[in-house]
PDB file of C-alpha atoms in Angstrom:
ATOM      1  CA  MET Q   1      13.449 -12.878  -6.365  1.00  0.00           C
ATOM      2  CA  LYS Q   2      15.985 -11.547  -3.905  1.00  0.00           C
ATOM      3  CA  THR Q   3      18.018  -8.469  -3.967  1.00  0.00           C
ATOM      4  CA  SER Q   4      20.617  -6.522  -1.715  1.00  0.00           C
ATOM      5  CA  VAL Q   5      19.897  -2.917  -2.506  1.00  0.00           C
ATOM      6  CA  SER Q   6      23.252  -0.889  -2.999  1.00  0.00           C
ATOM      7  CA  VAL Q   7      23.783   2.578  -1.288  1.00  0.00           C
ATOM      8  CA  GLN Q   8      26.392   3.754  -3.732  1.00  0.00           C
ATOM      9  CA  ASN Q   9      26.049   7.247  -4.849  1.00  0.00           C
ATOM     10  CA  PHE Q  10      22.244   6.882  -3.843  1.00  0.00           C
ATOM     11  CA  LEU Q  11      22.329  10.593  -2.813  1.00  0.00           C
ATOM     12  CA  GLU Q  12      23.301  12.051  -6.221  1.00  0.00           C
ATOM     13  CA  ASP Q  13      20.097  10.972  -7.658  1.00  0.00           C
ATOM     14  CA  ASN Q  14      17.678  13.605  -6.871  1.00  0.00           C
ATOM     15  CA  ARG Q  15      14.478  11.421  -7.127  1.00  0.00           C
ATOM     16  CA  LEU Q  16      15.061  10.918  -3.220  1.00  0.00           C
ATOM     17  CA  ILE Q  17      14.414  14.636  -2.471  1.00  0.00           C
ATOM     18  CA  GLU Q  18      11.535  14.476  -5.067  1.00  0.00           C
ATOM     19  CA  ASP Q  19       9.669  11.543  -3.465  1.00  0.00           C
ATOM     20  CA  ILE Q  20       9.651  13.206  -0.166  1.00  0.00           C
ATOM     21  CA  PHE Q  21       8.709  16.459  -1.350  1.00  0.00           C
ATOM     22  CA  HIS Q  22       6.023  14.580  -3.087  1.00  0.00           C
ATOM     23  CA  GLU Q  23       4.635  12.693   0.140  1.00  0.00           C
ATOM     24  CA  LEU Q  24       4.781  16.183   2.109  1.00  0.00           C
ATOM     25  CA  LYS Q  25       2.599  17.863  -0.829  1.00  0.00           C
ATOM     26  CA  SER Q  26       0.609  14.799  -0.227  1.00  0.00           C
ATOM     27  CA  ILE Q  27       0.278  14.713   3.433  1.00  0.00           C
ATOM     28  CA  VAL Q  28      -0.376  18.544   3.431  1.00  0.00           C
ATOM     29  CA  ALA Q  29      -3.050  17.942   1.120  1.00  0.00           C
ATOM     30  CA  SER Q  30      -5.234  15.647   3.129  1.00  0.00           C
ATOM     31  CA  ILE Q  31      -5.003  17.692   5.890  1.00  0.00           C
ATOM     32  CA  LEU Q  32      -6.248  20.497   4.233  1.00  0.00           C
ATOM     33  CA  SER Q  33      -9.021  18.217   2.684  1.00  0.00           C
ATOM     34  CA  SER Q  34     -10.035  17.170   6.257  1.00  0.00           C
ATOM     35  CA  VAL Q  35     -10.296  20.462   7.608  1.00  0.00           C
ATOM     36  CA  GLU Q  36     -12.167  21.675   4.841  1.00  0.00           C
ATOM     37  CA  LEU Q  37     -14.521  18.603   5.691  1.00  0.00           C
ATOM     38  CA  ILE Q  38     -14.692  19.547   9.334  1.00  0.00           C
ATOM     39  CA  ALA Q  39     -15.728  22.961   8.220  1.00  0.00           C
ATOM     40  CA  LEU Q  40     -18.752  21.454   6.397  1.00  0.00           C
ATOM     41  CA  TYR Q  41     -19.911  19.311   8.929  1.00  0.00           C
ATOM     42  CA  ASP Q  42     -19.871  22.605  11.605  1.00  0.00           C
ATOM     43  CA  GLY Q  43     -22.902  22.689  13.141  1.00  0.00           C
ATOM     44  CA  LYS Q  44     -24.581  19.304  11.673  1.00  0.00           C
ATOM     45  CA  MET Q  45     -25.337  16.141  13.501  1.00  0.00           C
ATOM     46  CA  VAL Q  46     -22.661  14.374  12.034  1.00  0.00           C
ATOM     47  CA  GLU Q  47     -20.172  13.511  15.351  1.00  0.00           C
ATOM     48  CA  GLY Q  48     -18.944  10.518  13.858  1.00  0.00           C
ATOM     49  CA  ARG Q  49     -17.581  12.009  10.878  1.00  0.00           C
ATOM     50  CA  ILE Q  50     -16.107  14.731  12.567  1.00  0.00           C
ATOM     51  CA  THR Q  51     -14.212  12.221  14.661  1.00  0.00           C
ATOM     52  CA  ARG Q  52     -12.889  10.277  11.894  1.00  0.00           C
ATOM     53  CA  GLN Q  53     -11.727  13.304  10.180  1.00  0.00           C
ATOM     54  CA  THR Q  54      -9.856  14.644  13.464  1.00  0.00           C
ATOM     55  CA  GLU Q  55      -8.112  11.188  13.681  1.00  0.00           C
ATOM     56  CA  ALA Q  56      -7.291  11.336  10.040  1.00  0.00           C
ATOM     57  CA  ILE Q  57      -5.861  14.902  10.780  1.00  0.00           C
ATOM     58  CA  LYS Q  58      -3.453  13.761  13.849  1.00  0.00           C
ATOM     59  CA  SER Q  59      -2.512  10.529  11.539  1.00  0.00           C
ATOM     60  CA  GLN Q  60      -1.217  12.762   8.816  1.00  0.00           C
ATOM     61  CA  VAL Q  61       0.581  15.325  11.143  1.00  0.00           C
ATOM     62  CA  ILE Q  62       2.278  12.223  12.559  1.00  0.00           C
ATOM     63  CA  GLU Q  63       3.460  11.055   8.952  1.00  0.00           C
ATOM     64  CA  LEU Q  64       4.568  14.797   8.323  1.00  0.00           C
ATOM     65  CA  ASP Q  65       6.670  15.426  11.243  1.00  0.00           C
ATOM     66  CA  PHE Q  66       8.280  11.546  10.357  1.00  0.00           C
ATOM     67  CA  GLN Q  67       9.236  12.976   6.882  1.00  0.00           C
ATOM     68  CA  LEU Q  68      10.166  16.158   7.958  1.00  0.00           C
ATOM     69  CA  GLN Q  69      13.037  14.227  10.400  1.00  0.00           C
ATOM     70  CA  ASN Q  70      13.924  12.770   6.563  1.00  0.00           C
ATOM     71  CA  VAL Q  71      14.197  16.166   5.122  1.00  0.00           C
ATOM     72  CA  ARG Q  72      16.856  17.069   7.982  1.00  0.00           C
ATOM     73  CA  ILE Q  73      18.717  13.818   7.733  1.00  0.00           C
ATOM     74  CA  VAL Q  74      19.227  14.114   3.624  1.00  0.00           C
ATOM     75  CA  GLN Q  75      20.257  18.100   4.062  1.00  0.00           C
ATOM     76  CA  TYR Q  76      22.549  16.831   6.510  1.00  0.00           C
ATOM     77  CA  MET Q  77      23.837  14.166   4.368  1.00  0.00           C
ATOM     78  CA  LEU Q  78      23.961  16.359   1.537  1.00  0.00           C
ATOM     79  CA  ASN Q  79      26.173  18.971   2.711  1.00  0.00           C
ATOM     80  CA  LYS Q  80      28.520  16.215   4.178  1.00  0.00           C
ATOM     81  CA  ARG Q  81      27.524  17.646   7.964  1.00  0.00           C
ATOM     82  CA  PHE Q  82      25.914  14.321   9.170  1.00  0.00           C
ATOM     83  CA  ALA Q  83      27.001  13.113  12.227  1.00  0.00           C
ATOM     84  CA  PHE Q  84      26.607   9.476  12.822  1.00  0.00           C
ATOM     85  CA  ASN Q  85      26.335   8.996  16.696  1.00  0.00           C
ATOM     86  CA  ARG Q  86      26.786   5.418  17.504  1.00  0.00           C
ATOM     87  CA  LYS Q  87      26.497   4.615  21.335  1.00  0.00           C
ATOM     88  CA  GLN Q  88      25.673   1.670  23.543  1.00  0.00           C
ATOM     89  CA  THR Q  89      22.021   1.170  23.761  1.00  0.00           C
ATOM     90  CA  SER Q  90      19.782  -1.477  25.895  1.00  0.00           C
ATOM     91  CA  LEU Q  91      18.245  -2.559  22.421  1.00  0.00           C
ATOM     92  CA  HIS Q  92      14.760  -4.230  23.950  1.00  0.00           C
ATOM     93  CA  LEU Q  93      14.078  -1.090  25.701  1.00  0.00           C
ATOM     94  CA  PHE Q  94      15.196   1.434  22.873  1.00  0.00           C
ATOM     95  CA  LEU Q  95      12.639  -0.738  20.743  1.00  0.00           C
ATOM     96  CA  ASN Q  96       9.937  -1.200  23.383  1.00  0.00           C
ATOM     97  CA  GLN Q  97       9.555   2.481  23.940  1.00  0.00           C
ATOM     98  CA  LEU Q  98       9.557   3.017  19.802  1.00  0.00           C
ATOM     99  CA  ILE Q  99       6.571   1.172  19.416  1.00  0.00           C
ATOM    100  CA  ARG Q 100       4.803   2.471  22.690  1.00  0.00           C
ATOM    101  CA  ASP Q 101       5.487   5.907  23.005  1.00  0.00           C
ATOM    102  CA  GLU Q 102       3.450   8.904  21.528  1.00  0.00           C
ATOM    103  CA  PRO Q 103       2.952   9.784  18.625  1.00  0.00           C
ATOM    104  CA  TYR Q 104       3.926   6.339  16.736  1.00  0.00           C
ATOM    105  CA  ASP Q 105       2.249   3.810  19.299  1.00  0.00           C
ATOM    106  CA  LYS Q 106      -0.942   4.073  17.408  1.00  0.00           C
ATOM    107  CA  VAL Q 107       0.362   3.002  14.111  1.00  0.00           C
ATOM    108  CA  LEU Q 108       3.002   0.601  15.335  1.00  0.00           C
ATOM    109  CA  GLN Q 109       1.760  -1.506  18.066  1.00  0.00           C
ATOM    110  CA  PRO Q 110      -0.960  -3.450  15.894  1.00  0.00           C
ATOM    111  CA  VAL Q 111       1.627  -4.275  13.253  1.00  0.00           C
ATOM    112  CA  THR Q 112       4.876  -5.433  15.797  1.00  0.00           C
ATOM    113  CA  GLU Q 113       6.010  -8.348  17.007  1.00  0.00           C
ATOM    114  CA  LEU Q 114       8.918  -7.598  19.699  1.00  0.00           C
ATOM    115  CA  PRO Q 115       9.785 -10.850  21.679  1.00  0.00           C
ATOM    116  CA  ALA Q 116      10.326 -10.872  25.228  1.00  0.00           C
ATOM    117  CA  VAL Q 117      14.026 -11.367  26.467  1.00  0.00           C
ATOM    118  CA  LYS Q 118      15.359 -13.016  29.503  1.00  0.00           C
ATOM    119  CA  LYS Q 119      18.559 -10.808  29.413  1.00  0.00           C
ATOM    120  CA  VAL Q 120      19.859  -7.266  28.891  1.00  0.00           C
ATOM    121  CA  ILE Q 121      20.891  -7.007  24.919  1.00  0.00           C
ATOM    122  CA  ASP Q 122      23.133  -4.029  24.306  1.00  0.00           C
ATOM    123  CA  ALA Q 123      23.573  -2.769  20.727  1.00  0.00           C
ATOM    124  CA  TYR Q 124      26.101  -0.216  19.199  1.00  0.00           C
ATOM    125  CA  ILE Q 125      23.522   2.093  17.516  1.00  0.00           C
ATOM    126  CA  ASP Q 126      22.389   5.335  16.719  1.00  0.00           C
ATOM    127  CA  GLU Q 127      18.982   5.382  18.181  1.00  0.00           C
ATOM    128  CA  PHE Q 128      18.015   8.337  15.740  1.00  0.00           C
ATOM    129  CA  VAL Q 129      19.038   6.543  12.814  1.00  0.00           C
ATOM    130  CA  ILE Q 130      17.814   3.241  13.827  1.00  0.00           C
ATOM    131  CA  ARG Q 131      14.192   5.180  14.433  1.00  0.00           C
ATOM    132  CA  GLN Q 132      13.986   6.382  11.336  1.00  0.00           C
ATOM    133  CA  LEU Q 133      14.515   3.394   9.670  1.00  0.00           C
ATOM    134  CA  VAL Q 134      12.087   1.353  11.581  1.00  0.00           C
ATOM    135  CA  LEU Q 135       9.791   4.255  10.656  1.00  0.00           C
ATOM    136  CA  ASN Q 136      10.756   4.455   6.854  1.00  0.00           C
ATOM    137  CA  LEU Q 137       9.972   0.752   6.436  1.00  0.00           C
ATOM    138  CA  TYR Q 138       6.634   0.815   8.144  1.00  0.00           C
ATOM    139  CA  PHE Q 139       5.176   3.820   6.259  1.00  0.00           C
ATOM    140  CA  TRP Q 140       6.589   2.785   3.062  1.00  0.00           C
ATOM    141  CA  MET Q 141       5.306  -0.706   3.291  1.00  0.00           C
ATOM    142  CA  ASN Q 142       1.893   1.106   4.442  1.00  0.00           C
ATOM    143  CA  ARG Q 143       1.704   2.866   1.557  1.00  0.00           C
ATOM    144  CA  HIS Q 144       2.214  -0.565  -0.642  1.00  0.00           C
ATOM    145  CA  SER Q 145       0.146  -2.641   1.123  1.00  0.00           C
ATOM    146  CA  THR Q 146      -3.306  -3.806   0.064  1.00  0.00           C
ATOM    147  CA  SER Q 147      -5.856  -1.879   1.410  1.00  0.00           C
ATOM    148  CA  HIS Q 148      -7.257  -4.713   3.525  1.00  0.00           C
ATOM    149  CA  GLN Q 149      -3.903  -6.175   4.845  1.00  0.00           C
ATOM    150  CA  LEU Q 150      -1.516  -4.081   7.194  1.00  0.00           C
ATOM    151  CA  PRO Q 151       1.784  -4.972   6.815  1.00  0.00           C
ATOM    152  CA  LYS Q 152       3.747  -6.439   9.710  1.00  0.00           C
ATOM    153  CA  LEU Q 153       7.323  -5.540  11.736  1.00  0.00           C
ATOM    154  CA  VAL Q 154       8.777  -8.359  13.484  1.00  0.00           C
ATOM    155  CA  PHE Q 155      11.916  -7.771  15.526  1.00  0.00           C
ATOM    156  CA  SER Q 156      14.448 -10.954  16.301  1.00  0.00           C
ATOM    157  CA  PHE Q 157      17.635 -11.335  18.498  1.00  0.00           C
ATOM    158  CA  GLU Q 158      20.407 -13.341  16.869  1.00  0.00           C
ATOM    159  CA  GLU Q 159      23.851 -14.330  18.254  1.00  0.00           C
ATOM    160  CA  SER Q 160      25.765 -11.301  16.977  1.00  0.00           C
ATOM    161  CA  TYR Q 161      22.983  -9.077  14.960  1.00  0.00           C
ATOM    162  CA  PHE Q 162      19.425  -8.390  15.395  1.00  0.00           C
ATOM    163  CA  GLU Q 163      16.762  -8.341  12.324  1.00  0.00           C
ATOM    164  CA  ILE Q 164      13.969  -6.033  11.546  1.00  0.00           C
ATOM    165  CA  ARG Q 165      11.825  -7.944   8.984  1.00  0.00           C
ATOM    166  CA  GLY Q 166       8.539  -6.564   7.279  1.00  0.00           C
ATOM    167  CA  GLN Q 167       6.488  -8.447   5.410  1.00  0.00           C
ATOM    168  CA  PHE Q 168       3.386  -6.939   3.410  1.00  0.00           C
ATOM    169  CA  TYR Q 169       1.114  -8.045   0.534  1.00  0.00           C
ATOM    170  CA  ALA Q 170       2.073  -5.216  -2.399  1.00  0.00           C
ATOM    171  CA  ASN Q 171      -0.664  -3.260  -4.654  1.00  0.00           C
ATOM    172  CA  TYR Q 172      -0.318  -5.039  -7.461  1.00  0.00           C
ATOM    173  CA  PHE Q 173      -2.505  -2.739  -9.062  1.00  0.00           C
ATOM    174  CA  ARG Q 174      -0.025   0.171  -8.907  1.00  0.00           C
ATOM    175  CA  ASP Q 175       3.337  -1.336  -8.502  1.00  0.00           C
ATOM    176  CA  THR Q 176       5.919  -3.778 -10.600  1.00  0.00           C
ATOM    177  CA  ASP Q 177       8.740  -5.050  -9.182  1.00  0.00           C
ATOM    178  CA  HIS Q 178      11.096  -2.716 -10.679  1.00  0.00           C
ATOM    179  CA  GLU Q 179       9.219   0.265  -9.341  1.00  0.00           C
ATOM    180  CA  LEU Q 180       9.171  -1.350  -5.630  1.00  0.00           C
ATOM    181  CA  LEU Q 181      12.520  -2.547  -5.821  1.00  0.00           C
ATOM    182  CA  ASN Q 182      14.259   0.577  -7.029  1.00  0.00           C
ATOM    183  CA  GLN Q 183      12.285   3.426  -5.037  1.00  0.00           C
ATOM    184  CA  PRO Q 184      14.807   5.856  -3.584  1.00  0.00           C
ATOM    185  CA  VAL Q 185      13.334   5.406  -0.207  1.00  0.00           C
ATOM    186  CA  CYS Q 186      14.927   2.084  -0.343  1.00  0.00           C
ATOM    187  CA  TYR Q 187      18.086   3.372  -1.129  1.00  0.00           C
ATOM    188  CA  LEU Q 188      17.553   5.483   2.052  1.00  0.00           C
ATOM    189  CA  MET Q 189      16.762   2.906   4.342  1.00  0.00           C
ATOM    190  CA  SER Q 190      19.890   0.714   2.574  1.00  0.00           C
ATOM    191  CA  TYR Q 191      22.471   3.488   3.423  1.00  0.00           C
ATOM    192  CA  MET Q 192      20.891   3.858   7.607  1.00  0.00           C
ATOM    193  CA  ALA Q 193      21.490  -0.090   7.318  1.00  0.00           C
ATOM    194  CA  ALA Q 194      25.075   0.049   5.987  1.00  0.00           C
ATOM    195  CA  LEU Q 195      25.962   3.111   8.241  1.00  0.00           C
ATOM    196  CA  HIS Q 196      25.763   0.091  11.063  1.00  0.00           C
ATOM    197  CA  GLU Q 197      27.721  -2.374   8.649  1.00  0.00           C
ATOM    198  CA  GLY Q 198      24.268  -4.223   8.044  1.00  0.00           C
ATOM    199  CA  SER Q 199      22.449  -5.337   5.352  1.00  0.00           C
ATOM    200  CA  PHE Q 200      19.036  -4.510   3.893  1.00  0.00           C
ATOM    201  CA  ASP Q 201      17.624  -7.173   1.535  1.00  0.00           C
ATOM    202  CA  LEU Q 202      14.321  -7.496  -0.458  1.00  0.00           C
ATOM    203  CA  VAL Q 203      12.389 -10.662  -0.911  1.00  0.00           C
ATOM    204  CA  MET Q 204       9.852 -10.422  -3.679  1.00  0.00           C
ATOM    205  CA  GLU Q 205       7.684 -13.694  -3.745  1.00  0.00           C
ATOM    206  CA  PRO Q 206       5.014 -14.749  -6.083  1.00  0.00           C
ATOM    207  CA  GLY Q 207       1.466 -13.107  -5.609  1.00  0.00           C
ATOM    208  CA  LYS Q 208       3.730 -10.098  -4.546  1.00  0.00           C
ATOM    209  CA  ASN Q 209       4.379 -10.863  -1.217  1.00  0.00           C
ATOM    210  CA  VAL Q 210       7.409  -9.153  -0.183  1.00  0.00           C
ATOM    211  CA  SER Q 211       9.853  -9.436   2.926  1.00  0.00           C
ATOM    212  CA  VAL Q 212      12.196  -7.045   4.125  1.00  0.00           C
ATOM    213  CA  VAL Q 213      15.250  -8.114   5.979  1.00  0.00           C
ATOM    214  CA  VAL Q 214      17.090  -5.748   7.869  1.00  0.00           C
ATOM    215  CA  ARG Q 215      20.163  -7.195   9.934  1.00  0.00           C
ATOM    216  CA  VAL Q 216      22.328  -4.657  11.849  1.00  0.00           C
ATOM    217  CA  PRO Q 217      25.014  -6.043  14.106  1.00  0.00           C
ATOM    218  CA  TYR Q 218      25.107  -5.338  18.071  1.00  0.00           C
ATOM    219  CA  LYS Q 219      28.823  -4.373  17.830  1.00  0.00           C
ATOM    220  CA  ALA Q 220      31.340  -2.790  15.136  1.00  0.00           C
ATOM    221  CA  GLY Q 221      33.093  -4.954  12.698  1.00  0.00           C
ATOM    222  CA  GLY Q 222      29.912  -5.876  10.483  1.00  0.00           C
ATOM    223  CA  LEU Q 223      27.581  -9.344  10.260  1.00  0.00           C
ATOM    224  CA  ARG Q 224      29.172 -12.698  11.022  1.00  0.00           C
TER     225      ARG Q 224
END
């Protein structure tokens, strides 16, 4: 099953704010739980456990920072003060820095395929918006992936557009087709693609294999 996600009036649906708020509460609860465990381990010979908990806290703080940026974007959109700032960008360099620079390198590098290129590829994009689109896609896939399988992010460069393809195997114990395809974060990602005159499609295959295909033209004028 394939669907193109519509972005029409998605900001009028308050589920987006509720979803982000729920994620923030969950992250803060996890951080507090990890801190309490470290306090419990204090003075005991459990160095390995403390290391795991500190790594968990770091990961959760990274996601907290990303979710706060989502809040900022949505707030600007609701207040009609969102400044969309497209500029000419060396695309491969930008994407390479995104997946290799802290704080997201440890989560993005293991799951990302970014092909080498022989020439400079320029794209007319808002770097902040594309960054948030990629991060939203990764965290959304990771949240719904089965626990034993990491999602994949594959970038490719076509003649008139670049493609971001996300692939994961959905946790069928928790999600239904409708729940996966009708989540507010999908509308947010679709909106970010639409700002660039691009497209956002979801493909649900038998067995809960899910592909997300984002296509963004290099230049203004939309996809060809």
